[in-house]
PDB file of C-alpha atoms in Angstrom:
ATOM      1  CA  MET L   1     -21.997  -1.761   0.334  1.00  0.00           C
ATOM      2  CA  THR L   2     -18.757  -0.512   1.838  1.00  0.00           C
ATOM      3  CA  THR L   3     -18.349   1.708   4.881  1.00  0.00           C
ATOM      4  CA  LYS L   4     -15.976   4.642   4.816  1.00  0.00           C
ATOM      5  CA  ALA L   5     -13.063   4.209   7.226  1.00  0.00           C
ATOM      6  CA  THR L   6     -10.468   6.947   7.617  1.00  0.00           C
ATOM      7  CA  PHE L   7      -7.082   6.091   9.049  1.00  0.00           C
ATOM      8  CA  PHE L   8      -5.265   9.134  10.438  1.00  0.00           C
ATOM      9  CA  HIS L   9      -1.546   8.863  11.083  1.00  0.00           C
ATOM     10  CA  ALA L  10       1.621  10.916  11.147  1.00  0.00           C
ATOM     11  CA  GLY L  11       4.265   8.632   9.729  1.00  0.00           C
ATOM     12  CA  CYS L  12       5.540   7.562  13.147  1.00  0.00           C
ATOM     13  CA  PRO L  13       6.754   3.959  13.584  1.00  0.00           C
ATOM     14  CA  VAL L  14       3.658   3.041  15.631  1.00  0.00           C
ATOM     15  CA  CYS L  15       1.518   4.569  12.877  1.00  0.00           C
ATOM     16  CA  VAL L  16       3.224   2.748  10.029  1.00  0.00           C
ATOM     17  CA  ASP L  17       2.916  -0.554  11.834  1.00  0.00           C
ATOM     18  CA  ALA L  18      -0.790  -0.017  12.537  1.00  0.00           C
ATOM     19  CA  GLU L  19      -1.278   1.018   8.929  1.00  0.00           C
ATOM     20  CA  GLN L  20       0.230  -2.208   7.679  1.00  0.00           C
ATOM     21  CA  GLN L  21      -1.638  -4.387  10.156  1.00  0.00           C
ATOM     22  CA  PHE L  22      -5.043  -2.720  10.032  1.00  0.00           C
ATOM     23  CA  ALA L  23      -5.502  -0.067   7.391  1.00  0.00           C
ATOM     24  CA  GLU L  24      -4.226  -2.406   4.706  1.00  0.00           C
ATOM     25  CA  SER L  25      -5.943  -5.431   6.175  1.00  0.00           C
ATOM     26  CA  LEU L  26      -9.572  -4.506   6.530  1.00  0.00           C
ATOM     27  CA  ASN L  27     -11.864  -6.479   4.327  1.00  0.00           C
ATOM     28  CA  PRO L  28     -12.123  -4.482   1.087  1.00  0.00           C
ATOM     29  CA  GLU L  29     -15.623  -5.832   0.628  1.00  0.00           C
ATOM     30  CA  LYS L  30     -16.655  -4.088   3.853  1.00  0.00           C
ATOM     31  CA  PHE L  31     -14.561  -0.945   4.021  1.00  0.00           C
ATOM     32  CA  ASP L  32     -13.473   1.849   1.776  1.00  0.00           C
ATOM     33  CA  VAL L  33     -10.277   2.895   3.582  1.00  0.00           C
ATOM     34  CA  GLU L  34      -8.786   6.350   3.198  1.00  0.00           C
ATOM     35  CA  ILE L  35      -5.297   6.837   4.659  1.00  0.00           C
ATOM     36  CA  VAL L  36      -4.532  10.388   5.774  1.00  0.00           C
ATOM     37  CA  HIS L  37      -0.991  11.424   6.763  1.00  0.00           C
ATOM     38  CA  LEU L  38      -1.491  14.486   8.950  1.00  0.00           C
ATOM     39  CA  GLY L  39       2.141  15.471   8.548  1.00  0.00           C
ATOM     40  CA  THR L  40       1.788  15.911   4.799  1.00  0.00           C
ATOM     41  CA  ALA L  41      -1.907  16.879   4.867  1.00  0.00           C
ATOM     42  CA  PRO L  42      -2.184  19.275   7.842  1.00  0.00           C
ATOM     43  CA  GLU L  43      -5.377  20.689   6.349  1.00  0.00           C
ATOM     44  CA  ARG L  44      -7.055  17.484   7.538  1.00  0.00           C
ATOM     45  CA  LEU L  45      -6.237  18.133  11.206  1.00  0.00           C
ATOM     46  CA  ALA L  46      -9.606  19.844  11.627  1.00  0.00           C
ATOM     47  CA  ASP L  47     -11.393  16.757  10.263  1.00  0.00           C
ATOM     48  CA  ALA L  48      -9.516  14.526  12.688  1.00  0.00           C
ATOM     49  CA  GLU L  49     -10.219  16.803  15.638  1.00  0.00           C
ATOM     50  CA  LYS L  50     -13.907  17.082  14.763  1.00  0.00           C
ATOM     51  CA  ALA L  51     -14.161  13.284  14.639  1.00  0.00           C
ATOM     52  CA  GLY L  52     -12.760  13.011  18.146  1.00  0.00           C
ATOM     53  CA  VAL L  53      -9.241  11.891  17.302  1.00  0.00           C
ATOM     54  CA  LYS L  54      -6.948  12.624  20.253  1.00  0.00           C
ATOM     55  CA  SER L  55      -3.860  10.804  19.061  1.00  0.00           C
ATOM     56  CA  VAL L  56      -2.570   8.894  16.081  1.00  0.00           C
ATOM     57  CA  PRO L  57      -2.774   6.280  14.766  1.00  0.00           C
ATOM     58  CA  ALA L  58      -6.564   6.256  14.829  1.00  0.00           C
ATOM     59  CA  PHE L  59      -9.456   5.089  12.709  1.00  0.00           C
ATOM     60  CA  VAL L  60     -12.682   6.992  12.231  1.00  0.00           C
ATOM     61  CA  ILE L  61     -15.491   4.719  11.096  1.00  0.00           C
ATOM     62  CA  GLY L  62     -18.853   6.410  10.903  1.00  0.00           C
ATOM     63  CA  ASP L  63     -19.343   8.256  14.200  1.00  0.00           C
ATOM     64  CA  ALA L  64     -16.832   6.149  16.100  1.00  0.00           C
ATOM     65  CA  THR L  65     -13.152   6.782  16.714  1.00  0.00           C
ATOM     66  CA  TYR L  66     -10.701   3.993  17.459  1.00  0.00           C
ATOM     67  CA  HIS L  67      -7.311   4.861  18.848  1.00  0.00           C
ATOM     68  CA  ILE L  68      -4.809   2.088  18.254  1.00  0.00           C
ATOM     69  CA  ASN L  69      -1.869   2.175  20.659  1.00  0.00           C
ATOM     70  CA  PHE L  70      -0.209   5.587  20.859  1.00  0.00           C
ATOM     71  CA  GLY L  71       2.092   7.239  18.369  1.00  0.00           C
ATOM     72  CA  ALA L  72       1.676  10.989  18.831  1.00  0.00           C
ATOM     73  CA  SER L  73      -0.964  13.275  20.251  1.00  0.00           C
ATOM     74  CA  LEU L  74      -2.950  15.389  17.846  1.00  0.00           C
ATOM     75  CA  ALA L  75      -1.957  18.509  19.760  1.00  0.00           C
ATOM     76  CA  ASP L  76       1.693  17.842  18.922  1.00  0.00           C
ATOM     77  CA  LEU L  77       0.937  17.776  15.205  1.00  0.00           C
ATOM     78  CA  LYS L  78      -0.427  21.300  15.050  1.00  0.00           C
TER      79      LYS L  78
ATOM     80  CA  MET P   1      -1.217 -17.629   3.715  1.00  0.00           C
ATOM     81  CA  THR P   2      -3.108 -16.188   6.653  1.00  0.00           C
ATOM     82  CA  THR P   3      -1.652 -14.656   9.803  1.00  0.00           C
ATOM     83  CA  LYS P   4      -3.010 -15.585  13.193  1.00  0.00           C
ATOM     84  CA  ALA P   5      -4.687 -12.647  14.934  1.00  0.00           C
ATOM     85  CA  THR P   6      -6.105 -13.045  18.426  1.00  0.00           C
ATOM     86  CA  PHE P   7      -8.696 -10.573  19.645  1.00  0.00           C
ATOM     87  CA  PHE P   8      -8.951 -10.472  23.439  1.00  0.00           C
ATOM     88  CA  HIS P   9     -12.013  -8.878  24.985  1.00  0.00           C
ATOM     89  CA  ALA P  10     -14.238  -9.043  28.029  1.00  0.00           C
ATOM     90  CA  GLY P  11     -17.717  -8.432  26.701  1.00  0.00           C
ATOM     91  CA  CYS P  12     -17.691  -4.736  27.591  1.00  0.00           C
ATOM     92  CA  PRO P  13     -19.476  -2.279  25.270  1.00  0.00           C
ATOM     93  CA  VAL P  14     -16.155  -0.894  23.987  1.00  0.00           C
ATOM     94  CA  CYS P  15     -15.038  -4.481  23.342  1.00  0.00           C
ATOM     95  CA  VAL P  16     -18.155  -5.509  21.482  1.00  0.00           C
ATOM     96  CA  ASP P  17     -17.961  -2.460  19.283  1.00  0.00           C
ATOM     97  CA  ALA P  18     -14.290  -3.064  18.467  1.00  0.00           C
ATOM     98  CA  GLU P  19     -15.093  -6.700  17.775  1.00  0.00           C
ATOM     99  CA  GLN P  20     -17.745  -5.770  15.254  1.00  0.00           C
ATOM    100  CA  GLN P  21     -15.634  -3.099  13.590  1.00  0.00           C
ATOM    101  CA  PHE P  22     -12.285  -4.872  13.522  1.00  0.00           C
ATOM    102  CA  ALA P  23     -12.309  -8.507  14.553  1.00  0.00           C
ATOM    103  CA  GLU P  24     -15.123  -9.261  12.150  1.00  0.00           C
ATOM    104  CA  SER P  25     -13.786  -6.953   9.468  1.00  0.00           C
ATOM    105  CA  LEU P  26     -10.232  -8.032   8.872  1.00  0.00           C
ATOM    106  CA  ASN P  27      -9.626  -9.467   5.461  1.00  0.00           C
ATOM    107  CA  PRO P  28     -10.229 -13.213   5.819  1.00  0.00           C
ATOM    108  CA  GLU P  29      -7.680 -13.806   3.091  1.00  0.00           C
ATOM    109  CA  LYS P  30      -5.008 -12.237   5.302  1.00  0.00           C
ATOM    110  CA  PHE P  31      -5.981 -13.136   8.849  1.00  0.00           C
ATOM    111  CA  ASP P  32      -7.156 -16.116  10.781  1.00  0.00           C
ATOM    112  CA  VAL P  33      -8.952 -14.341  13.640  1.00  0.00           C
ATOM    113  CA  GLU P  34      -9.554 -16.007  16.987  1.00  0.00           C
ATOM    114  CA  ILE P  35     -11.883 -14.159  19.370  1.00  0.00           C
ATOM    115  CA  VAL P  36     -11.200 -14.802  23.062  1.00  0.00           C
ATOM    116  CA  HIS P  37     -13.632 -13.603  25.751  1.00  0.00           C
ATOM    117  CA  LEU P  38     -11.518 -13.427  28.899  1.00  0.00           C
ATOM    118  CA  GLY P  39     -14.612 -13.338  31.068  1.00  0.00           C
ATOM    119  CA  THR P  40     -15.744 -16.756  29.896  1.00  0.00           C
ATOM    120  CA  ALA P  41     -12.248 -18.114  29.187  1.00  0.00           C
ATOM    121  CA  PRO P  42     -10.169 -16.915  32.175  1.00  0.00           C
ATOM    122  CA  GLU P  43      -7.639 -19.646  31.460  1.00  0.00           C
ATOM    123  CA  ARG P  44      -6.483 -17.492  28.551  1.00  0.00           C
ATOM    124  CA  LEU P  45      -5.518 -14.551  30.792  1.00  0.00           C
ATOM    125  CA  ALA P  46      -1.969 -15.897  30.980  1.00  0.00           C
ATOM    126  CA  ASP P  47      -1.743 -15.935  27.167  1.00  0.00           C
ATOM    127  CA  ALA P  48      -2.941 -12.349  27.000  1.00  0.00           C
ATOM    128  CA  GLU P  49      -0.543 -11.194  29.690  1.00  0.00           C
ATOM    129  CA  LYS P  50       2.394 -12.990  28.079  1.00  0.00           C
ATOM    130  CA  ALA P  51       1.616 -11.274  24.779  1.00  0.00           C
ATOM    131  CA  GLY P  52       1.765  -7.863  26.439  1.00  0.00           C
ATOM    132  CA  VAL P  53      -1.939  -7.136  26.650  1.00  0.00           C
ATOM    133  CA  LYS P  54      -2.542  -4.463  29.301  1.00  0.00           C
ATOM    134  CA  SER P  55      -6.209  -3.784  28.620  1.00  0.00           C
ATOM    135  CA  VAL P  56      -9.037  -4.994  26.452  1.00  0.00           C
ATOM    136  CA  PRO P  57     -10.060  -4.839  23.708  1.00  0.00           C
ATOM    137  CA  ALA P  58      -6.720  -5.735  22.149  1.00  0.00           C
ATOM    138  CA  PHE P  59      -5.360  -7.639  19.188  1.00  0.00           C
ATOM    139  CA  VAL P  60      -2.257  -9.783  19.265  1.00  0.00           C
ATOM    140  CA  ILE P  61      -0.830 -10.308  15.797  1.00  0.00           C
ATOM    141  CA  GLY P  62       2.466 -12.149  15.748  1.00  0.00           C
ATOM    142  CA  ASP P  63       4.703 -10.439  18.303  1.00  0.00           C
ATOM    143  CA  ALA P  64       2.763  -7.186  18.281  1.00  0.00           C
ATOM    144  CA  THR P  65      -0.046  -6.066  20.558  1.00  0.00           C
ATOM    145  CA  TYR P  66      -2.589  -3.446  19.532  1.00  0.00           C
ATOM    146  CA  HIS P  67      -4.758  -1.871  22.170  1.00  0.00           C
ATOM    147  CA  ILE P  68      -7.895  -0.356  20.677  1.00  0.00           C
ATOM    148  CA  ASN P  69      -9.438   2.335  22.867  1.00  0.00           C
ATOM    149  CA  PHE P  70      -9.959   1.217  26.456  1.00  0.00           C
ATOM    150  CA  GLY P  71     -12.589  -1.106  27.855  1.00  0.00           C
ATOM    151  CA  ALA P  72     -11.091  -2.683  30.966  1.00  0.00           C
ATOM    152  CA  SER P  73      -7.629  -3.290  32.308  1.00  0.00           C
ATOM    153  CA  LEU P  74      -6.340  -6.843  32.355  1.00  0.00           C
ATOM    154  CA  ALA P  75      -5.640  -6.543  36.068  1.00  0.00           C
ATOM    155  CA  ASP P  76      -9.348  -5.983  36.711  1.00  0.00           C
ATOM    156  CA  LEU P  77     -10.248  -9.233  34.960  1.00  0.00           C
ATOM    157  CA  LYS P  78      -8.239 -11.455  37.274  1.00  0.00           C
TER     158      LYS P  78
END
């Protein structure tokens, strides 16, 4: 069974790098990864905020949020 | 071909969680993951510092360092 993992980003260089290293590298047998670009899908900002995302790039896996380095704060994307 | 990925941690709750979610979840076809506990392997602190690790948990993949959330600063582990 796979776990849903959502990767929120905003197209910034830090985001793209994290996407390539992590979002595209998680074991597909374990995770069902959804990649959400908050710049092109601003309607997902509420989802990110609700999940506790403070900055991008970040993963939301189940109830947990993982911020990887720092690309941009969520507040700056609104 | 696999890429070497080193996961540095210190046994803290944030570290253990990140280890389970990421270090054990990267695609084994892409990454050769080494898990280093800096509490039990303090001789690796210099490696971590040289790679740009400022806090744990963190991954070093090639020349890049990825800090995931914040467990403890490297300075506090010395």
